[in-house]
XYZ file of C-alpha atoms in Angstrom:
654
model
C -39.158 69.635 22.620
C -35.427 69.328 22.169
C -33.781 71.442 19.564
C -31.100 69.496 17.818
C -28.795 71.044 15.332
C -26.521 68.598 13.507
C -23.159 69.924 12.499
C -22.047 68.774 9.115
C -18.567 70.182 9.431
C -15.757 69.308 11.749
C -15.102 71.484 14.754
C -11.773 72.627 13.458
C -13.362 74.012 10.287
C -15.480 76.761 11.948
C -15.177 79.182 14.893
C -12.105 80.841 16.285
C -9.177 78.666 16.959
C -7.727 78.523 20.443
C -4.171 79.662 20.798
C -1.953 78.409 23.571
C 1.321 79.891 24.772
C 3.877 78.768 27.274
C 4.577 81.268 30.114
C 5.636 81.218 33.745
C 3.352 81.378 36.858
C 1.921 84.764 38.046
C 1.066 85.687 41.660
C -2.484 86.982 41.870
C -2.921 87.407 45.698
C -0.837 86.519 48.760
C -2.040 86.285 52.393
C 0.737 85.993 54.962
C 0.073 84.842 58.617
C -0.478 87.515 61.337
C 1.881 86.881 64.203
C -0.049 89.057 66.717
C -3.236 87.040 66.303
C -1.352 83.789 66.521
C -0.396 84.438 70.125
C -4.068 84.533 71.232
C -4.657 80.875 70.261
C -3.313 77.532 71.446
C -2.507 74.698 69.119
C -4.483 71.569 69.912
C -2.611 68.343 69.234
C -4.488 66.110 66.870
C -5.102 62.505 67.894
C -5.477 60.239 64.854
C -8.311 57.767 65.050
C -8.957 55.195 62.255
C -12.500 54.398 61.403
C -13.340 51.801 58.740
C -16.809 52.160 57.393
C -16.570 49.324 54.819
C -15.953 45.603 55.383
C -12.445 44.299 54.937
C -11.747 42.339 51.779
C -8.932 40.003 50.741
C -7.848 38.985 47.259
C -8.126 35.349 46.175
C -7.586 33.717 42.797
C -8.702 30.392 41.386
C -8.343 28.558 38.099
C -10.085 25.577 36.593
C -8.114 22.357 36.297
C -6.487 21.847 32.916
C -7.913 18.866 31.112
C -5.148 16.882 29.422
C -6.653 14.884 26.547
C -5.617 11.269 26.178
C -6.344 8.797 23.426
C -8.067 5.491 23.946
C -8.625 2.932 21.284
C -9.864 -0.582 20.733
C -8.397 -2.985 18.236
C -10.283 -6.119 17.243
C -8.007 -9.076 16.577
C -8.622 -12.691 15.799
C -8.914 -14.338 19.203
C -9.565 -17.692 20.800
C -6.129 -19.088 19.992
C -3.678 -20.319 22.637
C -0.810 -18.028 23.621
C 1.793 -20.102 21.835
C -0.117 -19.917 18.511
C 0.579 -16.980 16.195
C -2.587 -16.178 14.143
C -0.431 -14.639 11.407
C 1.340 -17.939 10.687
C -0.824 -20.224 8.489
C 1.343 -23.288 9.166
C 0.901 -23.126 12.918
C -2.847 -22.567 12.515
C -3.229 -25.616 10.275
C -1.279 -27.790 12.686
C -3.437 -26.655 15.597
C -6.666 -27.258 13.643
C -5.624 -30.783 12.765
C -4.742 -31.435 16.378
C -8.149 -30.228 17.579
C -10.054 -32.136 14.899
C -8.457 -35.395 16.015
C -9.863 -34.894 19.510
C -12.672 -37.269 20.517
C -14.892 -34.520 21.940
C -14.563 -32.291 18.885
C -17.714 -33.552 17.125
C -19.821 -33.390 20.291
C -18.779 -29.797 20.976
C -19.405 -28.872 17.362
C -22.966 -30.256 17.491
C -23.712 -28.471 20.766
C -22.781 -25.126 19.250
C -24.533 -25.686 15.938
C -27.988 -24.692 17.215
C -26.826 -21.356 18.679
C -24.901 -20.409 15.551
C -27.650 -21.325 13.064
C -29.721 -18.218 13.746
C -26.669 -15.972 13.386
C -25.753 -17.589 10.088
C -29.299 -17.124 8.780
C -29.183 -13.438 9.640
C -25.921 -13.063 7.805
C -27.347 -14.806 4.765
C -30.331 -12.478 4.635
C -28.167 -9.346 4.957
C -24.484 -9.318 4.155
C -23.010 -7.137 6.879
C -19.550 -7.443 5.317
C -20.611 -6.075 1.950
C -18.079 -3.708 0.447
C -19.647 -0.681 -1.167
C -17.916 1.170 -4.008
C -15.257 -1.501 -4.371
C -14.197 -0.087 -7.738
C -13.694 3.405 -6.343
C -10.169 4.776 -6.624
C -9.036 8.039 -5.168
C -7.712 10.479 -7.732
C -4.038 11.227 -7.244
C -3.580 14.963 -7.357
C -0.879 16.160 -9.695
C 0.077 19.036 -7.450
C 3.569 20.390 -7.020
C 5.722 18.296 -4.676
C 6.165 19.987 -1.331
C 6.879 19.148 2.295
C 5.655 21.391 5.107
C 6.940 21.289 8.681
C 4.049 20.434 10.998
C 5.837 20.270 14.365
C 9.270 20.711 15.918
C 10.421 18.881 19.049
C 13.203 20.791 20.804
C 15.813 19.056 22.912
C 15.061 19.658 26.611
C 18.814 20.200 27.090
C 19.709 22.544 24.214
C 22.979 23.771 25.736
C 24.541 20.300 25.399
C 24.229 20.170 21.582
C 23.175 16.514 21.515
C 22.348 14.755 18.256
C 18.983 13.237 17.497
C 20.800 10.129 16.292
C 17.919 7.742 15.633
C 14.116 7.966 15.338
C 11.443 5.246 15.517
C 7.727 5.718 14.770
C 5.148 3.947 16.903
C 3.714 1.020 14.886
C 0.106 1.680 15.978
C -0.222 5.278 17.219
C 0.612 7.325 14.131
C 1.356 10.544 16.030
C 3.924 9.111 18.444
C 7.657 8.556 18.001
C 10.740 7.784 20.080
C 14.101 9.480 19.616
C 17.605 8.453 20.716
C 19.941 11.312 21.744
C 23.713 10.978 21.851
C 27.012 12.492 20.727
C 29.117 10.161 18.605
C 32.208 12.368 18.756
C 34.129 10.942 21.685
C 36.106 14.132 22.336
C 32.931 16.248 22.433
C 31.344 14.350 25.317
C 31.377 15.871 28.786
C 30.849 14.527 32.268
C 27.535 16.347 32.717
C 26.082 15.155 29.383
C 22.396 14.184 29.788
C 21.864 10.572 28.767
C 18.056 10.560 28.695
C 16.083 9.912 25.513
C 12.458 10.856 24.986
C 9.125 9.793 23.480
C 7.137 12.573 21.764
C 3.591 13.091 20.487
C 2.711 15.416 17.612
C -0.442 16.598 19.394
C 1.654 17.934 22.279
C 4.998 19.078 20.836
C 5.933 21.287 23.805
C 6.072 18.505 26.374
C 7.687 15.115 26.013
C 5.436 12.126 26.633
C 7.908 9.767 28.317
C 11.551 9.800 29.362
C 13.914 6.870 28.885
C 16.900 6.783 31.248
C 19.584 4.366 29.984
C 22.943 3.639 31.574
C 24.701 5.117 28.530
C 23.477 7.470 25.753
C 21.331 5.731 23.146
C 22.597 5.481 19.565
C 19.660 3.466 18.161
C 16.058 2.794 19.138
C 13.227 0.631 17.784
C 9.640 -0.324 18.704
C 8.603 -3.963 18.827
C 6.075 -4.339 15.997
C 4.253 -7.186 17.809
C 4.116 -5.633 21.271
C 4.248 -1.872 20.717
C 4.786 -1.214 24.420
C 8.305 -2.669 24.253
C 11.151 -0.358 23.176
C 14.664 -1.600 22.464
C 17.620 0.763 22.605
C 21.272 0.274 21.675
C 23.671 2.188 23.907
C 26.965 3.922 23.277
C 28.799 1.354 25.429
C 27.394 -1.587 23.404
C 24.673 -2.695 25.845
C 21.148 -3.487 24.603
C 18.342 -2.329 26.938
C 14.548 -2.743 26.998
C 11.844 -0.339 28.213
C 8.146 -0.578 28.925
C 6.746 2.942 29.580
C 4.021 1.390 31.709
C 6.708 0.246 34.165
C 8.579 3.539 34.374
C 11.480 5.350 32.750
C 14.159 2.874 33.848
C 14.971 -0.168 31.672
C 13.446 -3.370 32.939
C 16.076 -5.590 31.305
C 19.497 -5.258 29.670
C 22.315 -7.424 28.348
C 25.385 -8.096 30.502
C 28.337 -5.877 29.688
C 30.779 -8.758 29.228
C 28.730 -10.386 26.420
C 27.563 -7.154 24.774
C 29.167 -5.250 21.917
C 32.430 -3.422 22.514
C 31.461 -0.402 20.384
C 28.258 1.645 19.960
C 25.213 -0.202 18.613
C 24.292 1.613 15.416
C 21.158 -0.372 14.592
C 18.588 -2.449 16.468
C 16.201 -4.542 14.378
C 13.312 -6.671 15.641
C 12.922 -9.944 13.738
C 9.749 -11.592 12.505
C 9.259 -14.623 14.718
C 6.420 -16.513 16.367
C 7.154 -15.115 19.808
C 8.129 -11.592 18.748
C 11.028 -11.595 21.222
C 13.999 -11.912 18.842
C 16.079 -8.977 17.702
C 19.450 -8.320 16.054
C 22.077 -5.662 16.670
C 25.044 -4.464 14.602
C 28.011 -2.529 15.914
C 31.265 -1.018 14.694
C 33.158 -3.740 16.574
C 32.609 -5.944 13.499
C 29.956 -8.314 14.843
C 26.236 -8.958 14.442
C 24.469 -10.495 17.439
C 21.026 -12.058 17.758
C 19.176 -11.831 21.073
C 16.095 -13.351 22.660
C 14.520 -11.010 25.195
C 13.373 -13.983 27.257
C 17.016 -15.011 27.823
C 19.107 -11.853 27.905
C 22.116 -13.340 29.657
C 23.917 -14.146 26.387
C 23.338 -13.747 22.633
C 21.598 -16.537 20.762
C 24.069 -16.306 17.897
C 26.978 -14.152 16.783
C 28.551 -13.566 13.381
C 31.753 -11.734 12.471
C 31.735 -9.385 9.496
C 34.671 -10.416 7.291
C 35.719 -9.282 3.847
C 35.965 -12.442 1.721
C 38.582 -10.849 -0.542
C 41.276 -10.352 2.119
C 39.533 -11.768 5.261
C 39.800 -8.405 7.031
C 37.288 -7.411 9.689
C 34.610 -4.880 8.735
C 32.877 -2.401 11.025
C 29.077 -2.359 10.770
C 27.234 0.965 10.667
C 23.758 0.091 9.310
C 21.486 -2.913 8.824
C 18.324 -3.801 6.921
C 16.082 -6.799 7.525
C 13.419 -7.523 4.912
C 10.966 -10.376 5.688
C 10.271 -10.737 1.951
C 13.808 -12.105 1.488
C 13.370 -14.651 4.252
C 13.753 -14.682 8.015
C 17.510 -15.255 7.858
C 18.709 -12.802 5.183
C 19.781 -9.242 5.889
C 22.004 -6.435 4.561
C 24.892 -4.746 6.392
C 26.563 -1.398 5.639
C 30.130 -0.900 6.856
C 32.537 1.911 7.677
C 34.808 0.795 4.841
C 32.165 1.658 2.208
C 31.193 -1.963 1.518
C 27.714 -3.497 1.575
C 27.347 -7.116 2.676
C 24.533 -9.549 1.952
C 24.404 -12.071 4.803
C 22.534 -15.287 5.436
C 22.210 -16.347 9.048
C 21.161 -19.942 8.297
C 23.954 -20.748 5.839
C 25.644 -24.114 6.311
C 29.238 -22.863 6.306
C 30.801 -19.670 7.595
C 31.976 -18.793 4.086
C 28.392 -18.812 2.805
C 27.100 -16.574 5.590
C 28.744 -13.474 4.092
C 28.751 -13.053 0.311
C 31.427 -11.093 -1.596
C 30.947 -7.391 -0.822
C 29.287 -4.750 -2.956
C 31.880 -2.016 -3.418
C 30.737 1.451 -4.428
C 31.336 3.963 -1.616
C 34.576 5.453 -0.348
C 33.080 6.439 3.008
C 30.875 4.839 5.674
C 27.507 3.481 4.550
C 24.995 5.170 6.858
C 21.830 3.565 5.407
C 21.015 0.433 3.432
C 17.488 -0.732 2.582
C 15.693 -2.918 0.067
C 12.917 -1.540 -2.078
C 9.619 -2.402 -0.312
C 7.942 -3.252 -3.648
C 10.836 -4.986 -5.490
C 13.058 -6.677 -2.941
C 15.725 -7.709 -5.476
C 16.849 -4.102 -5.626
C 18.281 -2.123 -2.720
C 19.868 1.241 -2.104
C 22.823 2.421 -0.023
C 23.618 5.909 1.279
C 27.223 6.882 1.895
C 29.837 9.580 1.227
C 28.251 12.012 -1.298
C 25.951 9.704 -3.286
C 23.039 7.286 -3.213
C 23.575 4.060 -5.145
C 21.043 1.479 -6.350
C 22.026 -2.185 -6.592
C 20.728 -5.585 -7.643
C 21.677 -8.874 -5.996
C 23.226 -10.311 -9.175
C 25.817 -7.564 -9.686
C 28.619 -6.271 -7.488
C 28.605 -2.849 -9.147
C 25.867 -0.191 -8.739
C 23.210 0.220 -11.437
C 22.300 3.853 -10.691
C 24.265 6.463 -8.794
C 23.068 9.960 -7.975
C 25.302 12.925 -8.833
C 27.947 13.598 -6.202
C 26.855 16.251 -3.744
C 29.040 18.930 -2.196
C 28.327 17.684 1.344
C 28.055 14.284 3.003
C 24.785 12.367 3.088
C 23.873 11.197 6.590
C 20.721 9.060 6.125
C 18.289 7.724 3.525
C 15.153 5.617 3.183
C 12.645 4.389 0.577
C 9.074 5.621 0.562
C 6.783 2.857 1.923
C 3.905 3.887 -0.375
C 5.612 5.092 -3.589
C 8.192 2.694 -5.054
C 9.918 5.406 -7.085
C 10.815 7.822 -4.287
C 13.642 7.778 -1.780
C 14.471 10.404 0.830
C 17.903 11.604 1.940
C 19.247 13.835 4.712
C 22.442 15.863 4.327
C 25.082 17.396 6.550
C 24.127 20.963 5.576
C 20.589 20.593 6.950
C 18.828 19.866 3.642
C 16.183 17.215 3.053
C 15.999 15.845 -0.530
C 13.583 13.621 -2.466
C 14.914 11.565 -5.411
C 12.759 10.046 -8.176
C 14.081 6.796 -9.626
C 11.970 6.989 -12.800
C 13.231 10.416 -13.860
C 16.550 9.926 -12.010
C 16.398 13.484 -10.684
C 15.926 15.238 -7.360
C 12.375 16.599 -7.367
C 12.595 18.446 -4.025
C 15.371 19.953 -1.915
C 14.372 21.826 1.228
C 16.296 23.526 4.026
C 15.190 22.098 7.378
C 17.521 23.451 10.053
C 17.906 27.110 10.922
C 21.419 27.413 9.460
C 23.512 25.236 7.111
C 25.995 24.741 9.950
C 23.447 22.491 11.686
C 23.288 19.214 9.789
C 20.757 16.399 9.808
C 21.745 13.148 11.497
C 18.602 10.962 11.237
C 15.628 10.328 8.960
C 12.624 8.047 9.444
C 9.491 7.709 7.282
C 6.156 6.754 8.800
C 4.595 3.579 7.408
C 1.718 5.624 5.929
C 4.206 7.607 3.841
C 2.573 10.904 4.807
C 4.876 12.023 7.629
C 8.675 12.110 7.774
C 10.765 12.815 10.867
C 14.268 14.261 10.524
C 16.684 14.707 13.413
C 19.236 17.486 13.598
C 22.628 17.766 15.242
C 21.169 20.423 17.547
C 18.813 17.860 19.124
C 15.678 19.094 17.339
C 13.265 16.777 15.517
C 11.308 18.132 12.554
C 8.021 16.569 11.387
C 7.334 17.001 7.650
C 3.973 16.424 5.994
C 4.196 15.493 2.317
C 1.772 16.501 -0.383
C -0.536 13.885 -1.916
C 1.608 13.527 -5.036
C 4.515 12.349 -2.865
C 2.668 9.701 -0.862
C -0.001 8.237 -3.187
C 0.957 5.615 -5.752
C -0.309 5.830 -9.324
C -1.744 2.958 -11.343
C 1.376 2.235 -13.409
C 4.079 3.445 -11.061
C 5.039 0.039 -9.707
C 5.450 -1.390 -13.209
C 7.341 1.682 -14.417
C 9.831 1.448 -11.583
C 10.399 -2.253 -12.254
C 11.013 -1.571 -15.952
C 13.520 1.180 -15.161
C 15.409 -0.927 -12.651
C 15.507 -3.992 -14.911
C 16.647 -1.859 -17.847
C 19.506 -0.412 -15.803
C 20.385 -3.870 -14.485
C 20.497 -5.284 -18.012
C 22.671 -2.415 -19.187
C 25.076 -2.921 -16.311
C 25.216 -6.672 -16.987
C 26.044 -6.050 -20.640
C 28.786 -3.616 -19.672
C 30.178 -6.110 -17.195
C 30.066 -8.935 -19.754
C 31.827 -6.741 -22.306
C 34.488 -5.940 -19.757
C 34.994 -9.639 -19.002
C 35.252 -10.369 -22.720
C 37.879 -7.684 -23.227
C 39.896 -8.989 -20.299
C 39.749 -12.492 -21.752
C 40.945 -11.253 -25.159
C 43.768 -9.333 -23.525
C 44.902 -12.481 -21.726
C 44.810 -14.463 -24.963
C 46.788 -11.793 -26.798
C 49.353 -11.579 -24.017
C 49.819 -15.337 -24.023
C 50.212 -15.457 -27.808
C 52.818 -12.714 -27.658
C 54.630 -14.511 -24.867
C 54.836 -17.703 -27.009
C 57.417 -16.121 -29.384
C 55.535 -16.824 -32.611
C 55.798 -20.621 -32.695
C 58.006 -22.266 -30.056
C 55.074 -23.686 -28.170
C 55.790 -26.560 -25.821
C 52.999 -28.597 -27.349
C 54.352 -28.549 -30.948
C 56.231 -31.634 -32.158
C 59.372 -29.639 -32.940
C 59.806 -28.568 -29.351
C 59.169 -31.997 -27.882
C 61.726 -34.682 -27.316
C 59.715 -37.367 -29.108
C 61.002 -38.868 -32.311
C 58.591 -38.987 -35.232
C 58.863 -40.708 -38.613
C 58.248 -39.096 -41.988
C 57.079 -40.629 -45.247
C 60.641 -40.316 -46.577
C 61.919 -42.794 -44.042
C 64.397 -40.574 -42.116
C 64.038 -39.552 -38.474
C 63.528 -36.079 -37.075
C 65.560 -35.856 -33.853
C 65.476 -33.320 -31.019
C 68.465 -31.361 -32.252
C 67.419 -31.318 -35.956
C 71.095 -31.224 -36.843
C 70.823 -33.172 -40.118
C 68.270 -30.817 -41.682
C 68.708 -27.523 -43.380
C 67.595 -24.205 -41.960
C 64.542 -24.011 -44.181
C 63.323 -27.419 -43.085
C 63.939 -26.541 -39.424
C 61.897 -23.328 -39.741
C 59.116 -25.225 -41.473
C 58.944 -27.733 -38.619
C 59.026 -25.049 -35.882
C 55.965 -23.134 -37.107
C 52.391 -24.541 -37.348
C 52.256 -26.427 -40.617
C 48.659 -26.510 -41.734
C 45.453 -24.692 -40.892
C 44.409 -27.636 -38.758
C 47.642 -27.595 -36.717
C 47.456 -23.823 -36.245
C 43.860 -24.262 -35.162
C 44.945 -26.771 -32.507
C 47.543 -24.386 -31.098
C 45.092 -21.488 -30.895
C 42.403 -23.672 -29.261
C 44.833 -24.940 -26.649
C 45.852 -21.379 -25.799
C 42.194 -20.336 -25.545
C 41.498 -23.239 -23.196
C 44.422 -22.207 -20.979
C 43.133 -18.646 -20.799
C 39.650 -19.857 -19.949
C 40.939 -22.274 -17.300
C 42.647 -19.377 -15.488
C 39.216 -17.941 -14.581
C 37.725 -19.306 -11.413
C 34.301 -20.702 -12.182
C 33.147 -19.887 -8.658
C 33.617 -16.187 -9.320
C 31.544 -16.167 -12.522
C 28.039 -14.769 -12.565
C 25.136 -15.701 -14.831
C 26.305 -13.416 -17.635
C 29.874 -14.753 -17.486
C 28.644 -18.346 -17.574
C 26.557 -17.584 -20.664
C 29.644 -16.106 -22.301
C 31.730 -19.201 -21.476
C 29.046 -21.467 -22.917
C 29.067 -19.372 -26.070
C 32.842 -19.827 -26.326
C 32.438 -23.600 -25.956
C 29.796 -23.669 -28.730
C 32.178 -21.779 -31.017
C 34.910 -24.306 -30.224
C 32.629 -27.205 -31.156
C 31.817 -25.560 -34.495
C 35.528 -25.035 -35.156
C 36.202 -28.709 -34.382
C 33.621 -29.759 -36.970
C 35.176 -27.487 -39.589
C 38.613 -28.876 -38.727
C 37.436 -32.461 -39.156
C 35.854 -31.651 -42.511
C 39.054 -29.905 -43.605
C 41.215 -32.809 -42.510
C 38.960 -35.206 -44.469
C 39.449 -33.158 -47.634
C 43.201 -33.046 -47.197
C 43.231 -36.812 -46.638
C 41.496 -37.388 -49.980
C 43.942 -35.137 -51.787
C 47.001 -36.817 -50.276
C 45.584 -40.202 -51.335
C 45.776 -41.960 -48.009
C 49.441 -41.111 -47.349
C 48.629 -39.869 -43.853
C 47.634 -42.675 -41.452
C 45.660 -42.678 -38.259
C 48.421 -41.580 -35.904
C 48.633 -39.320 -32.878
C 48.386 -35.562 -33.242
C 52.102 -35.024 -32.851
C 52.903 -37.691 -35.468
C 50.550 -36.164 -38.012
C 52.073 -32.755 -37.607
C 55.578 -34.235 -37.849
C 54.720 -36.006 -41.131
C 53.215 -32.834 -42.594
C 56.275 -30.918 -41.526
C 58.542 -33.505 -43.122
C 56.671 -33.332 -46.464
C 56.784 -29.551 -46.507
C 60.495 -29.664 -45.663
C 61.221 -31.997 -48.592
C 59.263 -29.773 -50.960
C 61.178 -26.707 -49.836
C 64.563 -28.537 -50.246
């Protein structure tokens, strides 16, 4: 039987404590060798012999192979059409159907396939496999605080070169993949050993780049083909347009010849909506826009010069927007001079291809884009502000407050019509609400304010935003639900706000035109000297007769001073009315009708209506005067009537 005694107290709480002191060593006993005994013995030399009683072992290491996950997907599309038929174009489908239906064997083939398809149709009739459940269900939009969290950061593989992430393009199908163009736009900052490669990244693997793109010159712009997502187009610093297919390697498989390419960096590449999906457009600071067909890359399909219609000076393009809702031939161009151009590729004359510019910025326009929900309105980002425009006006409707730093990029939200995003030179990322006309979020992205943002791109789902810094890093932001989900009335509210601001700006512009017109009329009346108008009878060389029988000559030497003054000024209300109307018509004729907008034309029509009413009053007044004078005034020309009235008044004064 074991005796166990549990101690309830700690050891230090009972018994005598041990004390320790520090002291030097003490010799207890010493045994020295005896030299006399040592001589009686011989020292035997030891022979070392190694004996290993255990088996020899060696160290080895092994590791399992790392499994790299890859995504595979299947997309079901409408098939069975020939290669030259685009299923998204209803016109081409209808033409092909009519062509097939006119075939002689069409009815026979249709009857042969009717029996096999009857059973399938009967099954579908008994059970609707395409039934939509909960069709009236709507997800509740959370009214949480607006916020944007950084989900991933892609670092430049060459951080010591301080390259810019100049342009970003999201993959149209794989939502986690994007391509980035790296370059340095400051010519004096480039070096001979500058890396020219650009990269394709995936959010699921932010530490390693997915693909490398090796151009002949650093890329300034990049864009995925939205019809064939494997094709990537990149605009180079030397003005050459190049194409990549990652399945074929990192080298471009096609590029434009240098002699027909742009002479300056390509700031924007835009794929166009076409049947073949092989057409694209490029804009450069050399003042030209070029259209290309990737099937024939030896020369551009078309080229257009960017000219200012006011002074016919050449403009340098820095940004471009192509909106299919406006038509396949219309696009917007932002320039280095701060102007925004609305262009039409299919215009009949060269003058109609570029409309008069929209002037509102004093610095380069880095971004221009139409609202994805209301295409009549568009925004431009330049200098320190963001400005909202409408096609009918050449002045901005809404302008954000001027910031202390330059804005470098901007874009509309693809899912919320009221939000637009901006990137700034101090590394901040802002969100602006058009309805409240306030910034609802401002967030520092880069590590220090000295590192600015140079690019911004919103994913088509509206949930993720990629911003590129001037240190080569790319930051992925995830927005809260309140910043990417549209409300029930938001689209209508935005339209009401934009139309209200457009109406206000039109009224201000019409008022300004009216004041300018009045100033011209007043200046012309003052310049007339109070009555010596060239149209009055007194200033003309014609001779008129008076009821008294004497003639009024050009010199008026036979009359007194009072009579001469009476003839020089407008005699009656009707004659004064004629002088004023003629001056108004001259002032109106000075305005070029081609430069008038809708509001100005309405104002001119209103002026004409007022003139017609004044003419009626004048006729009624002249009829009354004719009755009072008793038929003394005959049906003569306007100058003769005024001369007779002047003669009568002169006689009365004498």
